[in-house]
Amino acid sequence: MSLFKFIAGPVLGSAAGYGVIGSILVTVAGMMTSVFLFTLIGSKFKNYLKLRFNKKKPIFSKKNRTLVKIWKKYGEIGIAIITPLILTPIGGTLIMVSFGAKKKHIYFNMLLSSFFWATLFCLTIDRILKIPFFQNLLM
């Protein structure tokens, strides 16, 4: 599920009984699978979506302006950092491809970001589940 929504990896990994390390590895693997896939077919996929859903949308929407500001201020690293939090792995990858980032930079930045956020989320979920109140809810 981390292919599509990053937070699904830590949550479902914990629900499946994986340890923290196992959940981290599954989450990172899921995100990086979508990053590799959509980096390789990103421009083709983007053109397909343009043809399929070519509605008269404003080019300079609030969301697009925000992404351009983040790109100008923080570059590839900024997009990679917000991908697990705000964007999906697919969305973040397509944005980086759209801005013309090199594939090796996309892979590296997304890998670092996914390891950081997966570790943070998995450890947080593990700690929350050790609170007696939540343990009683799950039993």
Short mmCIF file of C-alpha atoms in Angstrom, two decimals, residues 14 81 98 120 128:
data_model
loop_
_atom_site.label_atom_id
_atom_site.label_comp_id
_atom_site.label_asym_id
_atom_site.label_seq_id
_atom_site.Cartn_x
_atom_site.Cartn_y
_atom_site.Cartn_z
CA SER A 14 2.29 -2.78 12.55
CA ILE A 81 10.77 15.79 2.17
CA SER A 98 7.97 17.52 -14.35
CA LEU A 120 9.84 8.27 12.39
CA ILE A 128 1.81 4.68 20.74
#
